[in-house]
Amino acid sequence: MTKEHLINLTSLKKNQHAVIVAITAGHKPAKRLADMGLTPNTPIMIVRKTLFCGTIEVKVRGSNLILGKSIASKILVKKI
């Protein structure tokens, strides 16, 4: 897979689906994301994006999670 097909999670719009390809955060944040089920090859969907506080609500593995914009920008995905 070439890098030009990858975007960060924050680039997706509400109701768009993608697959996680990589996490570019450091070891501790990447481990925390993995503990929440955010790992490569996992389908993910944007549920809601807030305008003012910059959080992103995602659906992954049947659960809804709220991510801050800074950590969400470290999640590389491919749209499906």
CSV table of C-alpha atoms in Angstrom, one decimal:
chain,number,residue,atom,x,y,z
A,1,MET,CA,0.0,0.0,0.0
A,2,THR,CA,1.4,3.4,-0.9
A,3,LYS,CA,1.5,6.3,1.5
A,4,GLU,CA,-0.6,8.6,-0.8
A,5,HIS,CA,-3.7,6.4,-0.1
A,6,LEU,CA,-3.3,7.0,3.7
A,7,ILE,CA,-4.9,9.9,5.6
A,8,ASN,CA,-5.1,10.7,9.2
A,9,LEU,CA,-8.3,9.9,11.1
A,10,THR,CA,-9.1,13.6,11.5
A,11,SER,CA,-9.5,14.0,7.8
A,12,LEU,CA,-12.6,11.7,7.7
A,13,LYS,CA,-16.1,13.1,7.8
A,14,LYS,CA,-19.1,12.0,9.8
A,15,ASN,CA,-20.3,8.5,8.8
A,16,GLN,CA,-17.2,7.7,6.8
A,17,HIS,CA,-15.6,4.3,7.2
A,18,ALA,CA,-11.9,3.4,7.1
A,19,VAL,CA,-9.4,0.8,8.2
A,20,ILE,CA,-6.6,1.6,10.6
A,21,VAL,CA,-3.3,1.2,8.8
A,22,ALA,CA,-0.8,2.6,11.3
A,23,ILE,CA,-0.4,4.5,14.6
A,24,THR,CA,2.3,7.1,14.4
A,25,ALA,CA,2.2,8.1,18.1
A,26,GLY,CA,4.9,7.2,20.6
A,27,HIS,CA,5.1,3.9,22.4
A,28,LYS,CA,2.9,4.8,25.4
A,29,PRO,CA,0.1,6.5,23.4
A,30,ALA,CA,0.1,3.7,20.8
A,31,LYS,CA,-0.2,1.1,23.6
A,32,ARG,CA,-3.1,2.9,25.1
A,33,LEU,CA,-4.8,3.1,21.7
A,34,ALA,CA,-4.2,-0.7,21.3
A,35,ASP,CA,-5.7,-1.4,24.7
A,36,MET,CA,-8.8,0.4,23.5
A,37,GLY,CA,-9.0,-1.8,20.4
A,38,LEU,CA,-7.4,0.7,17.9
A,39,THR,CA,-4.9,-1.5,16.1
A,40,PRO,CA,-3.9,-1.9,12.4
A,41,ASN,CA,-6.4,-3.7,10.2
A,42,THR,CA,-9.3,-2.7,12.4
A,43,PRO,CA,-12.4,-1.1,10.7
A,44,ILE,CA,-13.4,2.3,12.2
A,45,MET,CA,-16.2,4.8,11.5
A,46,ILE,CA,-16.6,8.5,12.4
A,47,VAL,CA,-19.7,9.0,14.5
A,48,ARG,CA,-19.3,12.7,15.3
A,49,LYS,CA,-16.8,15.5,15.3
A,50,THR,CA,-17.1,18.4,17.6
A,51,LEU,CA,-16.3,21.9,16.3
A,52,PHE,CA,-15.2,23.6,19.5
A,53,CYS,CA,-13.3,21.1,21.6
A,54,GLY,CA,-11.9,19.2,18.7
A,55,THR,CA,-12.9,15.7,19.9
A,56,ILE,CA,-13.8,12.9,17.5
A,57,GLU,CA,-16.3,10.1,18.4
A,58,VAL,CA,-15.5,6.9,16.6
A,59,LYS,CA,-17.1,3.4,16.5
A,60,VAL,CA,-14.6,0.6,16.6
A,61,ARG,CA,-15.2,-3.1,17.5
A,62,GLY,CA,-18.8,-2.3,18.5
A,63,SER,CA,-17.9,0.4,21.0
A,64,ASN,CA,-18.0,4.2,20.7
A,65,LEU,CA,-14.8,6.0,21.8
A,66,ILE,CA,-14.0,9.7,22.1
A,67,LEU,CA,-10.5,10.7,20.9
A,68,GLY,CA,-8.8,14.1,21.2
A,69,LYS,CA,-7.8,15.7,17.9
A,70,SER,CA,-4.1,15.4,18.6
A,71,ILE,CA,-4.1,11.7,19.2
A,72,ALA,CA,-6.6,11.1,16.3
A,73,SER,CA,-4.2,12.9,14.0
A,74,LYS,CA,-1.6,10.1,14.8
A,75,ILE,CA,-3.9,7.4,13.4
A,76,LEU,CA,-3.4,6.7,9.7
A,77,VAL,CA,-6.3,5.1,7.9
A,78,LYS,CA,-7.4,4.1,4.4
A,79,LYS,CA,-11.0,4.9,3.4
A,80,ILE,CA,-13.2,2.0,2.5
